[in-house]
Amino acid sequence: MAFNALSLPISGTHVAFAAGALLALALLSSRYRARRHLSYPPGPRPLPLLGNILDIPRSQFALTWTELGRRYGPLTWLTVPGQTFLVLNSFEAAKELLERRGSIYLDRPRWVMLKELIGLSNYLVLSPANDFWRKQRSHLKHALSGAAVKSDYSSLLETKARQYLERCVARPENVLLETNRIIGEVIIKLTYGKLEDAQGRDYIQIITRLLDIMILSLQGYVVDLFPTLQYLPKWLPGMKFKRDAARWEKEIRELEDTVLTLVKANSLSDDPEVQSSYTFKKMQEIHSKDRDEHGVQEQTKLNYLYTGGLETVNHSTETTMQSFIYAMILCPSVQKKAQDEIDRVIGSTRSPTFEDQPDLPFLHAVMLETLRWNPAVSFGVPHVSRKDDVYEGYFIPKGTTVIPNAWGFSRNSKYYTNPSIFDPERHLKESPELDPREFVFGFGRRLCPGKELAFQEVWILAASILWAFEIVSWRLCASALRAELILDVVSHPTPFECQFVPRRERLKDKLEVATN
Ligand code: HEM
């Protein structure tokens, strides 16, 4: 039986529904038409089937992103089948998209190798913007706020800085290793309260290995560009990524189990150091909310996994300190000026404390310049968009991976005069140049929650080194050294040797007095 539309009973609801549907259709079609007239941002021409795969670097990523910016302008568009990428070489565009429109650019890439094959999807920095991520971030926001860092962690940071100086006096040939070690100790102390478990296993070694695996797996595996490759059998040629993933997954599970055991043991500890740690406090919260043993187990695991996100960012602080030491070797006049300021304000009888901070403006500028000169996360951590967007007339579809090229901002003469020169004075001008903390710690809702802690930590370590030592190069004179930076996932200076020469007579005695 044929129905005549007019013979159907029509109610007000139907009319409203039909009008709504028509309106939605009209909107959709006008949006579609508008989109058809909108273009993607400029970028290199994609190849059939492969897209821009040949334009995507395998190393020194930030250099390629910066070069693309020079050729195509502040926004560069790249595609590989099924994925779209937007490289930002404009600080203003990064601010607008990732911060002001932060609710759109909130997710993280799929990172097939790291998250799906190795199973690290629950680490805070890698996590999609889900409920757990939100809860953990809100907890961290308080635990690592500027006020909390000042009141809760200043004394730990000062004590660690003095211990560091003592170790450098005792083992001057090992200062770079000691630098990495002390930074690891700060984060582990703060997270777990202890550096090793009852069996004497060193947590810094465990975490360092975890970080190394993470960074290795982010170094441009082809499966990240073509996720379907993961379903092919591992005996086929080109499937090395599958074997790597299987090996690392096993290793990571073992490392995690060790730390998880510590987290559980810690939750029962009556040691005050443990009780002041981040995980102890979180575990108390979990126990107070969930009395069911299975729930507690699950929460403990999640707590560990998310806390794991804290240590996974440790390399950034290490490389920032390495960049500082490297810059001081390359620029002896800057080093001397900072030391003169320290000598004037602090003198020779005691080592620096945070109370000296307001009186050391040149040192503050040196630390800002260190962050700018070699942004530790040189091309930022990518954000992924949750819905379609339009910016400056360009269409940015949902699911686009947006890369804020921090290195590009740091080398852009629009923001900095002579950007490749290490020059702290740029931050002391009447109108200071762009504060690098505006971009080296990322943007918007994914902004680094550890930025206050990181800045205070590198500040106290740098102040202590300059107070106690002259930093010189082991073999070469400064003029023979060139600034060479490796811009990988976490960027760092090329391996170099250096020596800390004591500037104070009886330095060891002075440090002992300070420590006691
Ligand atoms: C100089 C040292 C550091 C630098 C340069 C740095 C930089 C960054 C950057 C660029 C991001 C990505 C932000 C974004 O996606 O927009 C990030 C994320 C993060 N950082 Fe840091 N960071 C440093 C130290 C720290 C420290 C000491 C901690 C913790 C104690 C920390 C904890 C985190 C966490 C948990 C995230 C993930 C945030 C999220 O995805 O929601 N960072 N960091």
Coordinates of C-alpha atoms and ligand atoms in Angstrom, one line a residue:
M1 CA 0.0 0.0 0.0
A2 CA 1.3 3.4 -1.0
F3 CA 1.3 6.1 1.5
N4 CA 0.5 9.6 0.6
A5 CA 2.5 11.9 2.8
L6 CA -0.4 14.2 3.1
S7 CA -2.7 11.4 4.4
L8 CA -0.4 10.8 7.5
P9 CA -1.6 12.2 10.8
I10 CA 0.7 15.2 11.5
S11 CA 1.2 16.5 15.0
G12 CA 3.0 19.6 16.3
T13 CA 5.8 17.3 17.5
H14 CA 6.3 15.9 14.0
V15 CA 6.4 19.4 12.6
A16 CA 8.9 20.5 15.2
F17 CA 10.9 17.4 14.6
A18 CA 10.8 17.8 10.8
A19 CA 11.7 21.5 11.1
G20 CA 14.6 20.6 13.4
A21 CA 15.9 17.9 11.0
L22 CA 15.6 20.3 8.1
L23 CA 17.5 22.9 10.0
A24 CA 20.2 20.4 11.0
L25 CA 20.5 19.3 7.4
A26 CA 20.7 22.8 6.2
L27 CA 23.4 23.6 8.8
L28 CA 25.3 20.4 7.9
S29 CA 25.1 21.1 4.2
S30 CA 26.1 24.7 4.6
R31 CA 29.0 23.5 6.8
Y32 CA 29.9 21.0 4.2
R33 CA 29.7 23.6 1.5
A34 CA 31.8 26.0 3.6
R35 CA 34.3 23.3 4.2
R36 CA 34.5 22.5 0.5
H37 CA 35.6 26.0 0.0
L38 CA 38.1 25.9 2.8
S39 CA 41.5 24.6 2.2
Y40 CA 44.0 22.8 4.4
P41 CA 47.1 24.8 5.4
P42 CA 50.0 24.8 2.9
G43 CA 52.5 22.0 2.9
P44 CA 54.6 19.8 0.7
R45 CA 52.7 18.0 -2.1
P46 CA 51.7 14.5 -1.0
L47 CA 52.6 11.5 -3.1
P48 CA 49.8 9.2 -4.3
L49 CA 49.2 6.4 -1.7
L50 CA 52.1 7.5 0.5
G51 CA 51.1 11.0 1.2
N52 CA 54.0 13.0 2.8
I53 CA 55.7 10.0 4.3
L54 CA 59.0 11.0 2.8
D55 CA 58.8 14.5 4.3
I56 CA 58.4 13.1 7.9
P57 CA 61.8 12.9 9.5
R58 CA 63.3 9.9 11.4
S59 CA 65.6 12.0 13.6
Q60 CA 66.5 15.7 14.4
F61 CA 62.7 16.2 14.0
A62 CA 62.6 19.8 15.1
L63 CA 65.1 20.8 12.4
T64 CA 62.8 19.4 9.7
W65 CA 59.7 21.1 11.2
T66 CA 61.6 24.4 11.4
E67 CA 62.7 24.1 7.7
L68 CA 59.1 23.3 6.7
G69 CA 58.0 26.5 8.5
R70 CA 60.6 28.5 6.5
R71 CA 59.2 27.0 3.2
Y72 CA 55.5 27.0 3.9
G73 CA 54.9 29.5 6.6
P74 CA 53.7 29.3 10.2
L75 CA 51.3 26.4 9.6
T76 CA 52.4 23.4 7.7
W77 CA 50.1 20.6 6.6
L78 CA 51.2 17.0 6.2
T79 CA 49.3 13.8 5.6
V80 CA 49.9 10.1 5.4
P81 CA 47.0 7.8 4.6
G82 CA 44.5 8.0 7.4
Q83 CA 46.4 10.6 9.4
T84 CA 46.7 14.4 9.2
F85 CA 49.4 16.5 10.9
L86 CA 49.7 20.2 11.5
V87 CA 53.1 21.6 12.4
L88 CA 53.0 25.0 14.2
N89 CA 55.9 27.3 13.7
S90 CA 54.0 30.2 15.1
F91 CA 53.8 30.8 18.8
E92 CA 50.7 32.8 18.4
A93 CA 49.0 30.0 16.5
A94 CA 50.0 27.5 19.2
K95 CA 48.6 29.8 21.9
E96 CA 45.3 30.2 20.0
L97 CA 44.8 26.6 19.1
L98 CA 46.3 24.7 22.1
E99 CA 45.4 27.1 24.8
R100 CA 42.4 29.3 23.9
R101 CA 40.8 26.4 22.0
G102 CA 42.3 23.9 24.5
S103 CA 39.1 21.9 24.9
I104 CA 39.4 20.9 21.2
Y105 CA 43.1 20.1 21.1
L106 CA 43.2 17.9 24.2
D107 CA 44.0 14.3 23.2
R108 CA 47.3 12.6 22.4
P109 CA 48.2 10.7 19.3
R110 CA 47.6 7.0 19.0
W111 CA 51.3 6.1 19.2
V112 CA 50.7 2.5 18.2
M113 CA 54.1 1.2 19.1
L114 CA 54.2 2.7 22.5
K115 CA 50.6 2.5 23.6
E116 CA 49.1 -0.4 21.7
L117 CA 52.1 -2.8 21.2
I118 CA 54.1 -2.0 24.4
G119 CA 51.0 -1.2 26.5
L120 CA 52.0 2.2 28.0
S121 CA 48.7 3.9 27.3
N122 CA 48.0 4.7 31.0
Y123 CA 51.0 7.0 31.5
L124 CA 49.7 10.5 32.2
V125 CA 51.7 12.2 29.4
L126 CA 50.5 9.6 26.9
S127 CA 47.0 9.2 28.1
P128 CA 43.9 10.2 26.2
A129 CA 41.9 13.0 27.9
N130 CA 39.7 10.6 29.9
D131 CA 38.3 10.7 33.4
F132 CA 41.4 9.1 35.0
W133 CA 43.6 11.7 33.3
R134 CA 41.4 14.5 34.6
K135 CA 41.5 13.2 38.1
Q136 CA 45.3 12.7 38.1
R137 CA 45.9 16.1 36.6
S138 CA 43.7 17.8 39.2
H139 CA 45.6 16.0 41.9
L140 CA 49.0 16.9 40.4
K141 CA 47.9 20.5 39.9
H142 CA 47.7 20.9 43.7
A143 CA 50.6 18.6 44.6
L144 CA 53.0 20.5 42.2
S145 CA 51.6 24.0 42.4
G146 CA 54.0 26.9 42.9
A147 CA 52.9 27.3 46.5
A148 CA 53.2 23.5 47.2
V149 CA 56.7 23.4 45.6
K150 CA 57.8 26.3 47.8
S151 CA 56.3 25.0 51.1
D152 CA 56.7 21.2 50.6
Y153 CA 59.8 20.7 48.4
S154 CA 62.2 23.6 48.9
S155 CA 64.0 22.0 51.7
L156 CA 64.3 18.7 49.8
L157 CA 65.7 20.6 46.8
E158 CA 68.2 22.5 48.9
T159 CA 69.4 19.4 50.7
K160 CA 69.8 17.5 47.4
A161 CA 71.7 20.5 45.9
R162 CA 74.2 20.3 48.7
Q163 CA 74.5 16.5 48.4
Y164 CA 75.2 17.0 44.7
L165 CA 78.0 19.5 45.4
E166 CA 79.6 17.0 47.9
R167 CA 79.5 14.3 45.3
C168 CA 81.0 16.5 42.6
V169 CA 83.8 17.4 45.0
A170 CA 84.4 13.7 45.7
R171 CA 84.1 12.5 42.1
P172 CA 84.9 15.5 39.8
E173 CA 85.4 13.1 36.8
N174 CA 81.7 12.1 37.1
V175 CA 79.8 15.4 37.3
L176 CA 77.4 14.7 34.4
L177 CA 76.4 11.3 35.8
E178 CA 76.0 12.9 39.2
T179 CA 73.7 15.5 37.7
N180 CA 71.4 13.0 36.2
R181 CA 71.5 10.9 39.3
I182 CA 70.5 13.8 41.7
I183 CA 67.6 14.8 39.4
G184 CA 66.4 11.2 39.4
E185 CA 66.7 11.1 43.2
V186 CA 64.6 14.2 43.6
I187 CA 61.7 12.8 41.6
I188 CA 61.9 9.3 43.2
K189 CA 62.1 10.7 46.7
L190 CA 59.1 12.9 46.1
T191 CA 57.1 10.1 44.5
Y192 CA 58.0 7.1 46.6
G193 CA 60.0 8.5 49.6
K194 CA 62.7 5.9 49.2
L195 CA 65.4 5.3 46.5
E196 CA 65.5 1.5 46.8
D197 CA 63.4 -1.3 48.0
A198 CA 64.0 -3.9 50.7
Q199 CA 66.0 -6.0 48.2
G200 CA 68.3 -3.1 47.5
R201 CA 66.9 -2.6 43.9
D202 CA 67.7 0.9 42.7
Y203 CA 64.6 2.7 41.5
I204 CA 66.5 5.2 39.5
Q205 CA 67.9 2.5 37.3
I206 CA 64.5 1.0 36.8
I207 CA 62.9 4.3 35.9
T208 CA 65.9 5.2 33.6
R209 CA 65.4 2.0 31.7
L210 CA 61.7 2.6 31.4
L211 CA 62.3 6.1 30.0
D212 CA 64.9 4.8 27.6
I213 CA 62.4 2.3 26.2
M214 CA 59.8 4.9 25.9
I215 CA 62.1 7.2 24.0
L216 CA 63.4 4.4 21.7
S217 CA 59.9 3.4 20.8
L218 CA 59.0 7.0 19.8
Q219 CA 61.8 7.3 17.3
G220 CA 59.7 7.0 14.2
Y221 CA 58.5 3.4 13.9
V222 CA 56.7 2.9 10.6
V223 CA 53.8 1.2 12.4
D224 CA 52.9 4.6 13.9
L225 CA 52.3 5.9 10.4
F226 CA 50.6 2.7 9.1
P227 CA 48.9 1.1 12.2
T228 CA 47.5 -1.8 10.2
L229 CA 51.0 -3.2 9.8
Q230 CA 50.6 -4.4 13.4
Y231 CA 48.3 -7.2 12.1
L232 CA 50.8 -8.7 9.7
P233 CA 52.7 -11.8 10.9
K234 CA 56.0 -11.1 12.5
W235 CA 58.1 -13.3 10.2
L236 CA 57.5 -11.0 7.2
P237 CA 60.3 -8.7 6.2
G238 CA 60.1 -5.3 7.9
M239 CA 58.4 -6.6 11.0
K240 CA 61.3 -5.9 13.3
F241 CA 59.0 -3.5 15.2
K242 CA 57.0 -6.4 16.4
R243 CA 60.0 -8.2 17.8
D244 CA 61.2 -5.0 19.5
A245 CA 57.7 -4.4 20.9
A246 CA 57.4 -7.9 22.3
R247 CA 60.8 -7.7 24.0
W248 CA 60.1 -4.3 25.5
E249 CA 56.6 -5.1 26.6
K250 CA 58.0 -8.0 28.7
E251 CA 60.7 -5.9 30.1
I252 CA 58.3 -3.1 31.0
R253 CA 55.9 -5.4 32.7
E254 CA 58.8 -6.7 34.9
L255 CA 59.9 -3.2 35.8
E256 CA 56.4 -2.2 36.6
D257 CA 55.8 -5.2 38.8
T258 CA 58.9 -4.2 40.8
V259 CA 57.7 -0.7 41.4
L260 CA 54.1 -1.8 42.0
T261 CA 55.4 -4.1 44.8
L262 CA 57.1 -1.0 46.3
V263 CA 54.0 1.1 46.1
K264 CA 52.0 -1.6 47.9
A265 CA 54.7 -2.0 50.6
N266 CA 54.9 1.7 51.0
S267 CA 51.3 2.1 51.7
L268 CA 51.8 0.2 55.0
S269 CA 55.0 2.0 55.9
D270 CA 55.5 4.1 59.1
D271 CA 58.7 5.7 57.8
P272 CA 58.1 9.5 57.8
E273 CA 60.0 9.9 54.5
V274 CA 57.7 7.5 52.8
Q275 CA 54.7 9.0 54.5
S276 CA 55.5 12.4 53.0
S277 CA 55.6 11.0 49.5
Y278 CA 53.1 11.4 46.7
T279 CA 52.2 7.7 46.3
F280 CA 51.8 7.3 50.1
K281 CA 49.2 10.1 50.2
K282 CA 47.5 8.8 47.1
M283 CA 47.3 5.3 48.6
Q284 CA 45.8 6.6 51.8
E285 CA 43.1 8.2 49.7
I286 CA 42.4 5.0 47.8
H287 CA 42.2 3.0 51.0
S288 CA 39.9 5.5 52.7
K289 CA 37.5 5.5 49.7
D290 CA 37.5 1.8 48.7
R291 CA 37.2 -0.9 51.3
D292 CA 36.9 -3.8 48.8
E293 CA 40.3 -5.5 48.3
H294 CA 39.9 -6.0 44.6
G295 CA 39.0 -2.3 44.1
V296 CA 42.1 -1.4 46.1
Q297 CA 44.3 -3.6 44.0
E298 CA 42.9 -2.1 40.8
Q299 CA 43.3 1.4 42.1
T300 CA 46.8 0.7 43.3
K301 CA 47.8 -0.4 39.9
L302 CA 46.2 2.6 38.2
N303 CA 47.8 4.9 40.8
Y304 CA 51.2 3.4 40.1
L305 CA 50.7 3.7 36.3
Y306 CA 49.7 7.3 36.5
T307 CA 52.4 8.1 39.0
G308 CA 54.7 6.5 36.6
G309 CA 53.9 9.4 34.4
L310 CA 55.8 11.6 36.8
E311 CA 59.1 9.9 36.3
T312 CA 58.7 9.5 32.6
V313 CA 59.3 13.2 32.2
N314 CA 62.5 13.2 34.1
H315 CA 64.8 13.3 31.1
S316 CA 63.6 16.9 30.3
T317 CA 65.0 18.2 33.6
E318 CA 68.3 16.2 33.1
T319 CA 68.8 17.6 29.6
T320 CA 68.0 21.1 30.7
M321 CA 70.8 20.8 33.3
Q322 CA 73.2 19.4 30.6
S323 CA 72.3 22.3 28.4
F324 CA 73.1 24.7 31.2
I325 CA 76.5 23.2 31.9
Y326 CA 77.3 23.1 28.1
A327 CA 76.3 26.7 27.7
M328 CA 78.5 27.8 30.6
I329 CA 81.5 26.1 28.9
L330 CA 80.7 27.8 25.6
C331 CA 80.1 31.2 27.2
P332 CA 82.7 31.8 30.0
S333 CA 81.9 35.5 30.2
V334 CA 78.2 34.6 31.1
Q335 CA 79.5 32.1 33.6
K336 CA 81.8 34.7 35.2
K337 CA 79.0 37.3 35.3
A338 CA 76.6 34.9 37.1
Q339 CA 79.4 33.9 39.5
D340 CA 80.2 37.6 40.3
E341 CA 76.5 38.2 41.1
I342 CA 76.4 35.1 43.4
D343 CA 79.6 36.2 45.2
R344 CA 78.3 39.7 45.7
V345 CA 74.9 38.4 47.2
I346 CA 75.9 35.2 48.9
G347 CA 79.7 35.4 49.6
S348 CA 81.8 32.4 50.2
T349 CA 80.8 31.1 53.6
R350 CA 77.4 29.4 52.7
S351 CA 75.9 27.8 49.6
P352 CA 72.8 29.3 47.9
T353 CA 69.2 28.8 49.2
F354 CA 65.9 29.8 47.7
E355 CA 65.9 32.9 49.8
D356 CA 68.6 34.3 47.6
Q357 CA 66.4 34.0 44.5
P358 CA 65.0 37.5 44.3
D359 CA 68.5 39.0 44.6
L360 CA 70.0 37.1 41.7
P361 CA 68.3 38.5 38.5
F362 CA 71.2 37.6 36.2
L363 CA 71.1 34.0 37.3
H364 CA 67.3 34.0 36.7
A365 CA 68.0 35.3 33.2
V366 CA 70.6 32.6 32.6
M367 CA 68.1 29.9 33.5
L368 CA 65.4 31.4 31.2
E369 CA 68.0 31.5 28.4
T370 CA 68.9 27.8 29.1
L371 CA 65.3 26.9 28.6
R372 CA 65.1 28.9 25.4
W373 CA 68.4 27.9 23.9
N374 CA 67.7 24.2 23.9
P375 CA 64.0 23.5 24.7
A376 CA 64.2 20.0 26.2
V377 CA 61.1 18.8 24.4
S378 CA 62.2 20.3 21.2
F379 CA 59.0 19.8 19.2
G380 CA 56.6 19.8 22.1
V381 CA 54.4 16.9 22.9
P382 CA 51.7 16.6 20.1
H383 CA 48.1 17.3 20.9
V384 CA 45.2 15.7 18.9
S385 CA 42.0 17.6 18.0
R386 CA 38.6 16.2 19.1
K387 CA 36.5 18.0 16.5
D388 CA 36.7 19.9 13.3
D389 CA 38.0 23.4 13.5
V390 CA 38.8 26.4 11.3
Y391 CA 41.8 28.7 11.9
E392 CA 42.7 31.7 9.8
G393 CA 40.5 30.3 7.0
Y394 CA 42.1 26.9 7.0
F395 CA 40.2 23.7 7.8
I396 CA 41.6 21.4 10.5
P397 CA 39.7 18.2 10.7
K398 CA 39.0 16.2 13.9
G399 CA 41.9 13.8 14.7
T400 CA 44.7 16.1 13.4
T401 CA 48.0 15.7 15.3
V402 CA 49.2 19.2 16.1
I403 CA 52.9 19.7 16.7
P404 CA 54.0 22.9 18.5
N405 CA 57.6 23.2 17.3
A406 CA 59.2 24.7 20.4
W407 CA 62.7 24.7 18.8
G408 CA 61.2 26.7 15.8
F409 CA 59.8 29.3 18.2
S410 CA 63.2 29.5 20.0
R411 CA 65.1 30.1 16.7
N412 CA 62.6 32.6 15.2
S413 CA 63.9 36.1 14.8
K414 CA 60.4 37.4 15.2
Y415 CA 60.6 36.5 18.9
Y416 CA 64.4 36.7 19.5
T417 CA 67.3 38.8 18.3
N418 CA 70.2 36.6 17.2
P419 CA 68.3 33.6 18.3
S420 CA 71.2 31.1 18.0
I421 CA 73.3 33.1 20.5
F422 CA 73.2 32.2 24.2
D423 CA 72.4 35.7 25.6
P424 CA 70.7 36.0 29.0
E425 CA 70.6 39.8 28.6
R426 CA 67.6 39.4 26.2
H427 CA 65.5 38.6 29.3
L428 CA 66.7 41.7 31.2
K429 CA 65.8 44.3 28.7
E430 CA 63.2 47.0 29.5
S431 CA 60.9 45.0 27.2
P432 CA 62.1 41.5 27.7
E433 CA 62.0 39.1 24.8
L434 CA 59.4 36.2 24.9
D435 CA 59.6 34.3 28.2
P436 CA 60.4 30.7 27.0
R437 CA 58.3 29.3 29.9
E438 CA 55.4 30.3 27.7
F439 CA 56.2 27.4 25.3
V440 CA 58.9 25.0 26.6
F441 CA 56.4 23.5 29.1
G442 CA 53.7 23.1 26.5
F443 CA 50.2 24.5 26.3
G444 CA 46.6 24.6 27.6
R445 CA 45.1 21.8 29.4
R446 CA 48.1 19.5 28.8
L447 CA 50.6 22.1 30.1
C448 CA 53.4 20.5 32.1
P449 CA 52.2 20.2 35.7
G450 CA 55.8 19.9 36.9
K451 CA 57.0 23.3 35.5
E452 CA 57.3 25.0 38.8
L453 CA 59.2 22.1 40.3
A454 CA 61.4 21.8 37.3
F455 CA 62.3 25.4 37.2
Q456 CA 63.1 25.6 41.0
E457 CA 65.1 22.4 40.7
V458 CA 67.3 23.5 37.9
W459 CA 67.7 27.0 39.5
I460 CA 69.0 25.6 42.8
L461 CA 71.4 23.2 41.1
A462 CA 72.7 25.8 38.8
A463 CA 73.1 28.4 41.6
S464 CA 75.0 25.8 43.7
I465 CA 77.3 24.7 40.8
L466 CA 78.2 28.3 40.0
W467 CA 78.8 29.2 43.7
A468 CA 81.1 26.2 44.2
F469 CA 82.8 25.5 40.9
E470 CA 84.2 26.9 37.7
I471 CA 82.9 24.8 34.8
V472 CA 85.5 24.1 32.2
S473 CA 85.8 21.7 29.3
W474 CA 87.7 18.6 30.0
R475 CA 90.0 18.7 27.0
L476 CA 89.1 21.5 24.6
C477 CA 89.1 25.2 25.2
A478 CA 85.7 26.9 24.9
S479 CA 86.5 28.6 21.6
A480 CA 87.1 25.2 20.0
L481 CA 83.7 23.9 21.0
R482 CA 80.7 24.5 18.8
A483 CA 77.2 24.4 20.0
E484 CA 75.8 21.0 18.8
L485 CA 72.5 19.9 19.9
I486 CA 70.7 16.6 19.2
L487 CA 67.1 17.4 18.6
D488 CA 65.5 14.0 19.2
V489 CA 62.3 13.4 21.2
V490 CA 64.2 14.9 24.2
S491 CA 66.9 17.1 22.9
H492 CA 70.3 17.4 24.5
P493 CA 73.8 18.6 23.7
T494 CA 76.1 16.1 21.9
P495 CA 78.1 14.1 24.4
F496 CA 80.8 16.3 25.9
E497 CA 83.3 16.1 28.7
C498 CA 83.7 18.7 31.4
Q499 CA 85.3 19.4 34.7
F500 CA 84.1 21.2 37.8
V501 CA 87.1 23.1 39.4
P502 CA 86.4 24.2 43.0
R503 CA 86.3 28.0 43.4
R504 CA 86.3 28.0 47.2
E505 CA 89.1 27.1 49.5
R506 CA 88.3 24.2 51.8
L507 CA 85.0 23.7 49.8
K508 CA 84.5 20.2 51.3
D509 CA 84.6 21.7 54.9
K510 CA 82.2 24.5 54.0
L511 CA 79.7 22.0 52.5
E512 CA 79.9 19.7 55.5
V513 CA 79.2 22.7 57.8
A514 CA 76.2 23.7 55.6
T515 CA 74.9 20.1 55.6
N516 CA 75.2 19.7 59.3
Ligands
HEM1 C1 62.7 21.3 32.4 C2 61.9 20.3 32.7 C3 60.7 20.0 32.0 C4 60.2 20.3 30.7 C5 60.9 21.2 29.7 C6 58.9 19.7 30.6 C7 58.1 19.9 29.4 C8 56.9 19.3 29.3 C9 56.1 19.4 28.0 C10 56.5 20.2 26.8 C11 55.0 18.7 28.2 C12 53.8 18.5 27.2 C13 52.8 19.6 27.4 C14 51.8 19.6 26.3 O1 51.4 18.6 25.9 O2 51.4 20.7 25.9 C15 55.1 18.1 29.6 C16 54.1 17.3 30.1 C17 54.1 16.7 31.4 N1 55.1 17.0 32.3 FE1 56.8 18.1 32.1 N2 58.6 19.1 31.7 C18 59.6 19.2 32.6 C19 59.7 18.6 33.9 C20 58.6 18.0 34.5 C21 58.6 17.5 35.9 C22 59.8 17.7 36.9 C23 57.4 16.9 36.1 C24 56.9 16.2 37.3 C25 57.3 16.2 38.5 C26 56.7 16.9 34.8 C27 55.5 16.3 34.7 C28 54.8 16.3 33.5 C29 53.6 15.6 33.2 C30 52.9 14.6 34.2 C31 53.2 15.8 31.9 C32 52.0 15.3 31.2 C33 50.8 16.3 31.2 C34 49.6 15.8 30.4 O3 49.8 15.1 29.4 O4 48.5 16.1 30.8 N3 57.4 17.6 33.9 N4 56.2 18.5 30.2

